[in-house]
Short mmCIF file of C-alpha atoms in Angstrom, two decimals:
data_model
loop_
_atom_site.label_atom_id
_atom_site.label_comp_id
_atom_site.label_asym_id
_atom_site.label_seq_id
_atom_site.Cartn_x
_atom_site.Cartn_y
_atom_site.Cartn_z
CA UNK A 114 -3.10 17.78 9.49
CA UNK A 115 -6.32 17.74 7.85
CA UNK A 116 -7.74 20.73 6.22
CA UNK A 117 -9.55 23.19 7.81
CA UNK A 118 -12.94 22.45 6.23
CA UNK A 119 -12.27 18.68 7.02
CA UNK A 120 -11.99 19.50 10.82
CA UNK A 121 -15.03 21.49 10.83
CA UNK A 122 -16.91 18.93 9.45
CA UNK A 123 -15.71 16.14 11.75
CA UNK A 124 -16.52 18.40 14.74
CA UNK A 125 -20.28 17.21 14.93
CA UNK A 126 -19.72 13.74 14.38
CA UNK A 127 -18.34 12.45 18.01
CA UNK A 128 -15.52 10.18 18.70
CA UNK A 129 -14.76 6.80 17.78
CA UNK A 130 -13.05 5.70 21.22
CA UNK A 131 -10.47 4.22 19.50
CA UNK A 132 -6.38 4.36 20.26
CA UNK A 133 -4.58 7.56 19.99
CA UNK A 134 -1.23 7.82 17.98
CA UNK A 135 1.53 7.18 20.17
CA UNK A 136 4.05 10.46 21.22
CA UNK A 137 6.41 11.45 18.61
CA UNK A 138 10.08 10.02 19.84
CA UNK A 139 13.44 11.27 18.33
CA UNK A 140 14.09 9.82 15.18
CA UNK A 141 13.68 10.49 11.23
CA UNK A 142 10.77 11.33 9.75
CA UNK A 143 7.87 9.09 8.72
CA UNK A 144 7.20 7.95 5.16
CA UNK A 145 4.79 8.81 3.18
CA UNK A 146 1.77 6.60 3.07
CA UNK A 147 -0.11 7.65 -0.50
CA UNK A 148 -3.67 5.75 -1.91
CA UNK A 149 -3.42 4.74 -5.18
CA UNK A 150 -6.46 3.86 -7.37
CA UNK A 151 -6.49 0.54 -9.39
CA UNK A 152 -10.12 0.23 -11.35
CA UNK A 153 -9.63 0.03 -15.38
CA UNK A 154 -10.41 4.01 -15.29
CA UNK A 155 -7.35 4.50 -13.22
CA UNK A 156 -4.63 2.47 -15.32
CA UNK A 157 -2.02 3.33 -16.58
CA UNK A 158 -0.64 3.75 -12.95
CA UNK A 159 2.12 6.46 -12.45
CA UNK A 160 4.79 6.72 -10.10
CA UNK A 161 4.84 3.31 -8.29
CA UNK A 162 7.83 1.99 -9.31
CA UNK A 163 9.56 3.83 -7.33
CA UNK A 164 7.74 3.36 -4.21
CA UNK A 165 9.70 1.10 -1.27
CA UNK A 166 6.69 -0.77 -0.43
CA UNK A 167 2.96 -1.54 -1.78
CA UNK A 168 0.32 -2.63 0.18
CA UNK A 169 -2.80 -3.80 -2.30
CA UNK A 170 -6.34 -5.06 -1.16
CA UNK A 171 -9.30 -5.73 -1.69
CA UNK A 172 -11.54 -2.41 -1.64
CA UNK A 173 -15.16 -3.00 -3.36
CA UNK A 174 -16.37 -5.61 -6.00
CA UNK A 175 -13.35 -7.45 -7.30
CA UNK A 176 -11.49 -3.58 -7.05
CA UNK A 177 -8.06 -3.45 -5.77
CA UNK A 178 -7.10 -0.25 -4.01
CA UNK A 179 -2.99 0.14 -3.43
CA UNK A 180 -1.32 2.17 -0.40
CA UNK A 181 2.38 3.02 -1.28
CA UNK A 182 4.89 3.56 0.64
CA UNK A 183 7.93 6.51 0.23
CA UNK A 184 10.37 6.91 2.73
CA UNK A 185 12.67 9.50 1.38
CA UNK A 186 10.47 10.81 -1.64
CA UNK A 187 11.64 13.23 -4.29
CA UNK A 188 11.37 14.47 -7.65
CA UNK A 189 8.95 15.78 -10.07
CA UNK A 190 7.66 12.39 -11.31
CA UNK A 191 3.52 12.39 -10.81
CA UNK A 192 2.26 9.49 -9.11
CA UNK A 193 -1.27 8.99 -9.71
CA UNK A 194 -4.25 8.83 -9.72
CA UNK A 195 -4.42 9.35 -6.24
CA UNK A 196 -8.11 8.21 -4.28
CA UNK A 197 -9.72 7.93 -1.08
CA UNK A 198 -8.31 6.01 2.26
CA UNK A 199 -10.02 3.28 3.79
CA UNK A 200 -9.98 1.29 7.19
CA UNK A 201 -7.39 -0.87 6.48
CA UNK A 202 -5.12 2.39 5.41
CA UNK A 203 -5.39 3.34 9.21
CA UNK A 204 -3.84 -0.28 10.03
CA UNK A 205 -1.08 0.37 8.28
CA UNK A 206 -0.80 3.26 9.40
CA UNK A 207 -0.15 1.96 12.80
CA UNK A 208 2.56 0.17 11.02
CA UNK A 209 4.53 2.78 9.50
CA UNK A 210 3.71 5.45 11.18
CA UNK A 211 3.94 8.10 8.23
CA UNK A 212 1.63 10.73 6.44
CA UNK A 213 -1.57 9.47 4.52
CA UNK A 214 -2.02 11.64 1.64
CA UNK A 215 -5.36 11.13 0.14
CA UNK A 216 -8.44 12.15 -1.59
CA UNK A 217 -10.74 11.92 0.89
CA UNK A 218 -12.87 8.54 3.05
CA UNK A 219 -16.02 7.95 4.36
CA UNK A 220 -17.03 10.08 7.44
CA UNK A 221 -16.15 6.80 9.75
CA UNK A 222 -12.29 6.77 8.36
CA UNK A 223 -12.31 10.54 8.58
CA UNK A 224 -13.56 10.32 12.14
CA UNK A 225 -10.92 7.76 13.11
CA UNK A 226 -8.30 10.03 12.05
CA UNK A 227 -9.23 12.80 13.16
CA UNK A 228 -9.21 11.17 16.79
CA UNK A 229 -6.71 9.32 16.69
CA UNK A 230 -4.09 12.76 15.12
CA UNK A 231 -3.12 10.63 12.38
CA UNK A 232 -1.17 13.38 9.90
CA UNK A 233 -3.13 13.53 6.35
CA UNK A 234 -3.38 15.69 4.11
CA UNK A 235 -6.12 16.17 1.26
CA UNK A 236 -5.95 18.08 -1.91
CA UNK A 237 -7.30 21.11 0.49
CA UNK A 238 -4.94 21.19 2.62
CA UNK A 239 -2.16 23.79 3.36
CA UNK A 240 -4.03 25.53 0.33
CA UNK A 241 -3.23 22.68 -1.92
CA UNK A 242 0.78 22.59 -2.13
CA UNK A 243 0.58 18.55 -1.97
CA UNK A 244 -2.12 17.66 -5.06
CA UNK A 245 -2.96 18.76 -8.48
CA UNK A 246 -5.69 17.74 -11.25
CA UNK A 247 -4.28 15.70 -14.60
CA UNK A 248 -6.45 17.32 -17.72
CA UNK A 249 -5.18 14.70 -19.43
CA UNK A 250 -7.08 12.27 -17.00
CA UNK A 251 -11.17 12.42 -16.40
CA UNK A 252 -12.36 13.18 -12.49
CA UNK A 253 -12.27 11.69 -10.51
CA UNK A 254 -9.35 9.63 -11.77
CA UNK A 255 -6.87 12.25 -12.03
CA UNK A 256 -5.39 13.66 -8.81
CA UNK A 257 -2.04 13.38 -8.63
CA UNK A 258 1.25 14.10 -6.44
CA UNK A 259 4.69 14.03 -6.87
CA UNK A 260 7.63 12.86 -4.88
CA UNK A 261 8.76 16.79 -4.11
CA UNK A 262 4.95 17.59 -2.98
CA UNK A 263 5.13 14.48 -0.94
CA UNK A 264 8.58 15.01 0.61
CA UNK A 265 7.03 18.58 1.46
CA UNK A 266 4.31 17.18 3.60
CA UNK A 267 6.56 14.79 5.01
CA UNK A 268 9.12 17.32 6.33
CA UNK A 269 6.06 19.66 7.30
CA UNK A 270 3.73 16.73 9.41
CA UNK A 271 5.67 13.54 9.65
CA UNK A 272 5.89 11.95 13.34
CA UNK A 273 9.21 10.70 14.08
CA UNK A 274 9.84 6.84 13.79
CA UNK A 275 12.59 5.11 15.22
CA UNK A 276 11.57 1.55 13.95
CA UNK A 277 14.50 -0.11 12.42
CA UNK A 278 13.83 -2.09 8.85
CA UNK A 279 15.88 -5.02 7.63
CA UNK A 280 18.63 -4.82 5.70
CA UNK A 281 18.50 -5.76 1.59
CA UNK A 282 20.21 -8.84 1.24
CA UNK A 283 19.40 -12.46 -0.14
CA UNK A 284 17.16 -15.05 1.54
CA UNK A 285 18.69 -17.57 3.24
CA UNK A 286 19.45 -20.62 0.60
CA UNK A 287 18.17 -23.51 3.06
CA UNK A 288 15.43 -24.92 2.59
CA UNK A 289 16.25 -24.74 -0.86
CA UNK A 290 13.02 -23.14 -2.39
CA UNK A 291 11.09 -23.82 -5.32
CA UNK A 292 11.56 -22.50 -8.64
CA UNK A 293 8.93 -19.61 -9.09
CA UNK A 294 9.22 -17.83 -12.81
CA UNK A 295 5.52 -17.65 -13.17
CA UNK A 296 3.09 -16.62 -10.33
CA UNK A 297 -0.75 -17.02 -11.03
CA UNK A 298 -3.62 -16.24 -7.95
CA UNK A 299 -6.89 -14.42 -7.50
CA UNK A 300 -6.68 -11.39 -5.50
CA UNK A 301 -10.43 -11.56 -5.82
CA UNK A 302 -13.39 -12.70 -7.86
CA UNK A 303 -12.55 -10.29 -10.90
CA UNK A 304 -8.88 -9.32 -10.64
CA UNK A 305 -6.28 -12.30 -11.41
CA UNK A 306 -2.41 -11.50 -10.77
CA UNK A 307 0.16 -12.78 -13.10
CA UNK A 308 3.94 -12.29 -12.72
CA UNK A 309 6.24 -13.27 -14.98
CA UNK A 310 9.84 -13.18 -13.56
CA UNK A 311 13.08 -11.63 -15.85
CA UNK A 312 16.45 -12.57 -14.92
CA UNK A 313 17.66 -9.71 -17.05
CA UNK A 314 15.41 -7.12 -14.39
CA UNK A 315 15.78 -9.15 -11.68
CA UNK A 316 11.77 -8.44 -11.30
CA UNK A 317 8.67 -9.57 -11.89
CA UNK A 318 6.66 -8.20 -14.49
CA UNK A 319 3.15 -7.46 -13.22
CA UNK A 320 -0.02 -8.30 -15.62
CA UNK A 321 -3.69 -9.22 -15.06
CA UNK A 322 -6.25 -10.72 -17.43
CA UNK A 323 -6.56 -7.89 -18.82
CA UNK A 324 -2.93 -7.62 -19.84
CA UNK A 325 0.76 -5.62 -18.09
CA UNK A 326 -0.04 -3.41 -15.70
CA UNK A 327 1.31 -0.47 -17.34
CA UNK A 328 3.89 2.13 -15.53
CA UNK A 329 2.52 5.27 -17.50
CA UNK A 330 6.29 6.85 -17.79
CA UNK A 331 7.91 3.53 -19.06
CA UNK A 332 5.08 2.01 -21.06
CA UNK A 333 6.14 -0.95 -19.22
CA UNK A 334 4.42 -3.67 -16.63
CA UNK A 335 5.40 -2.56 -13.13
CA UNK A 336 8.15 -4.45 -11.61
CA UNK A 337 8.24 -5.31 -8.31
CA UNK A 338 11.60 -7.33 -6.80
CA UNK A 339 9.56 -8.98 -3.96
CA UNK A 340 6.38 -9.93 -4.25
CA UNK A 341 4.93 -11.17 -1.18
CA UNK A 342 1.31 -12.73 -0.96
CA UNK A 343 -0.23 -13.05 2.69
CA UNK A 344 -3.42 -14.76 3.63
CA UNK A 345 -5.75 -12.49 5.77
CA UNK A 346 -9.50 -12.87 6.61
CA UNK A 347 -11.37 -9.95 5.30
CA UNK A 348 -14.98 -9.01 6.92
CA UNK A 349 -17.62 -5.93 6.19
CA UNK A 350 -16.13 -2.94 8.15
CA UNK A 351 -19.84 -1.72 9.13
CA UNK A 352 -20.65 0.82 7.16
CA UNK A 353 -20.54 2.29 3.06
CA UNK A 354 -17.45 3.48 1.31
CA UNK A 355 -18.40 6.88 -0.32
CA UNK A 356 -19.37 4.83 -3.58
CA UNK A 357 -22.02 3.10 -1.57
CA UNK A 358 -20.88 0.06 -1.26
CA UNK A 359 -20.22 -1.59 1.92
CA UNK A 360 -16.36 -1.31 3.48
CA UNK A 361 -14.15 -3.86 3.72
CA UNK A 362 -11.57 -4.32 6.90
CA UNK A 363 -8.90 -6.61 7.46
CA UNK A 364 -7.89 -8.59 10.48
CA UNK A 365 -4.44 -7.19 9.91
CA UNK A 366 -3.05 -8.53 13.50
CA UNK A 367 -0.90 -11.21 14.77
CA UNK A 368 0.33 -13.84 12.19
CA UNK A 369 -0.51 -15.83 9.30
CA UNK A 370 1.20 -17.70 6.13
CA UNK A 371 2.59 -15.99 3.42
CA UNK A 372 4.87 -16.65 -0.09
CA UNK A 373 7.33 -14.83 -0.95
CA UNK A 374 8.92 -14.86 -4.33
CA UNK A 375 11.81 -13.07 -5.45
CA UNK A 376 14.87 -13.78 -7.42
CA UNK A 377 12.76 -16.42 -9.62
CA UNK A 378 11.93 -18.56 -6.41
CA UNK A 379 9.31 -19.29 -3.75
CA UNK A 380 9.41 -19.05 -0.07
CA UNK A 381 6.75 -20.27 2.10
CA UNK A 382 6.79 -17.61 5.13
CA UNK A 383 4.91 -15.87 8.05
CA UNK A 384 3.99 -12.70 8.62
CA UNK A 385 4.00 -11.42 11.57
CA UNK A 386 2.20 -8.39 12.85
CA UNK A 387 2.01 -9.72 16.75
CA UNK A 388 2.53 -5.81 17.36
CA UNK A 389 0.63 -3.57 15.46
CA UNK A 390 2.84 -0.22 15.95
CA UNK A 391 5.44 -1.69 14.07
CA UNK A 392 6.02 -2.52 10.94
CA UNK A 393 4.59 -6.10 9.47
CA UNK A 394 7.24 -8.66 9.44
CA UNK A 395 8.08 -11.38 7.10
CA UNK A 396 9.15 -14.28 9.48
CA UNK A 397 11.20 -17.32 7.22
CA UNK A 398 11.41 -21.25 7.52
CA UNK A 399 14.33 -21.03 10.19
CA UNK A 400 12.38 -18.63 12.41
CA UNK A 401 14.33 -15.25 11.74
CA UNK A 402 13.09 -12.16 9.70
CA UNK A 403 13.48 -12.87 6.56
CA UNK A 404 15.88 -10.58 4.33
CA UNK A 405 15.04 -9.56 1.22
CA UNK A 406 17.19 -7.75 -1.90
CA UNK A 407 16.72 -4.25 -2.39
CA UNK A 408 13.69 -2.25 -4.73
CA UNK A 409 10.02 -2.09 -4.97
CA UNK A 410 8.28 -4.75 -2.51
CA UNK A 411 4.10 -5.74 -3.40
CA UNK A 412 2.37 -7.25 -0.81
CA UNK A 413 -0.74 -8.41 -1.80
CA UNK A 414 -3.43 -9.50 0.75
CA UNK A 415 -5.78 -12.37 -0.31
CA UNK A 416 -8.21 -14.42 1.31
CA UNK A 417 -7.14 -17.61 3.32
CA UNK A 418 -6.66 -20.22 1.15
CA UNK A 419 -6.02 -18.35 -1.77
CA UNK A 420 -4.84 -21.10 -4.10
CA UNK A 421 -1.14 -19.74 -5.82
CA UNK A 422 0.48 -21.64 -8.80
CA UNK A 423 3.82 -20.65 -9.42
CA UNK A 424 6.18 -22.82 -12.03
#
């Protein structure tokens, strides 16, 4: 859980009234649910590649912020640079049901999981065995993790899921889709996605306008298999993020379009978060979850109407 220090600050600040985590069933542990910076300070990005799934959004002025998502971490590998949570990380966090591991949140977020006995864990706590500082980094860009530190807070504070995920294999081949070997959109105002699909890596190679977006170990664009691209309204979550600037939420519930490209093509879709304690679905053209091959999955949530070239 939270560290000590955390707790007894949250003790003066109320309750939020909002749901409490459901009872721990029989099952296998959680995954771990890690925030990941993205602002030019925090590139080149460590560790992500070999994440199952990344969730990135929109967190404050044209800055992305990414939550990834290990379900049976390990290794000595640093992922980093690890920052705060925000109120969409408690969404999916509904969804997954795992262990945030982060560097801290405005006293709202902190408040909501605190009531709500969602397991996190800060560089504080359990006397720092999850987190460490990068010299080689400047604050507060450089805390970092690893996949053993993560797989330690996992097997120490994970509830049990029994949610089942869908199997890797190919999207169905009707309706033919389009040809996708290029993918250009706007997350927002100031941060433009380009992937550029390789047969050889069966991937897409992830750059912005700034150029790759570098995996620090490789020297090499990140490569997600599946990149999926969902429209969801965004709206001021009430309050400041610890910057200053105002927080953004995301009406991450029920359904909406999405594109889904992987294996050089494009699928229109729908995802489907009709209930919120599971995990979001991708729903195809035929009405069935849609499969998709195995490795690294980026979902990226945009705006509705996000216009998307792909060629």
């Amino acid at each position: 859980m939270l560290a000590c220090g955390l707790a007894l600050l949250l003790a003066a600040c109320g309750t939020s009234g909002g749901p409490t985590a459901p009872t721990p069933t029989p099952g296998r542990p959680g995954p771990a649910m890690l925030q990941i910076e993205n602002s030019i300070l925090a590139r080149p990005l460590a560790g992500l590649q070999q994440a199952n799934i990344v969730y990135e959004y929109l967190a404050e002025g044209g800055i992305t912020r990414m939550t990834a998502i290990y379900f049976s971490p390990s290794g000595s590998q640093r992922i980093e640079p690890v920052r705060s949570a925000r109120p969409v990380t408690i969404r999916l966090w509904h969804s997954y049901h795992g262990v945030l591991f982060f560097s801290g949140a405005n006293i709202k977020v902190l408040q909501v999981i605190q009531d709500q006995q969602i397991p996190a864990l800060t560089e504080g706590s359990d006397g720092g065995a999850y987190f460490a500082r990068d010299p080689s980094r400047r604050a507060p860009h450089n805390l970092y993790t690893d996949g053993n530190r993560l797989a330690q807070g996992v097997s120490k504070h994970a509830p049990r899921v029994t949610y089942v995920l869908p199997s890797p294999a190919e999207p169905a081949a009707s309706p033919a889709p389009a040809v996708a070997n290029r993918i250009v959109f706007d997350q927002t105002s100031s941060h433009r996605v380009i992937y550029t699909y390789s047969a050889a890596d069966n991937a897409y190679a992830y750059s912005t306008a700034l150029g790759a977006l570098l995996d620090q170990d490789t020297g090499q664009a990140i490569k997600p298999v599946n990149v999926i691209v969902i429209q969801v309204a965004h709206h001021d979550a009430g309050f400041t993020d610890v910057n200053g600037a105002p927080a953004v939420d995301f009406d991450l519930q029920g359904t909406g379009p999405a594109d889904v490209f992987t294996r050089g093509h494009r699928y229109k879709a729908t995802w489907d978060l009709s209930n919120p304690e599971l995990p979001l679905k991708i729903v195809g053209a035929d009405g069935k979850v849609m499969p998709l091959p195995s490795g690294l999955t980026w979902f990226h949530l945009v705006d509705p109407g996000t216009a998307i070239t792909s060629s």
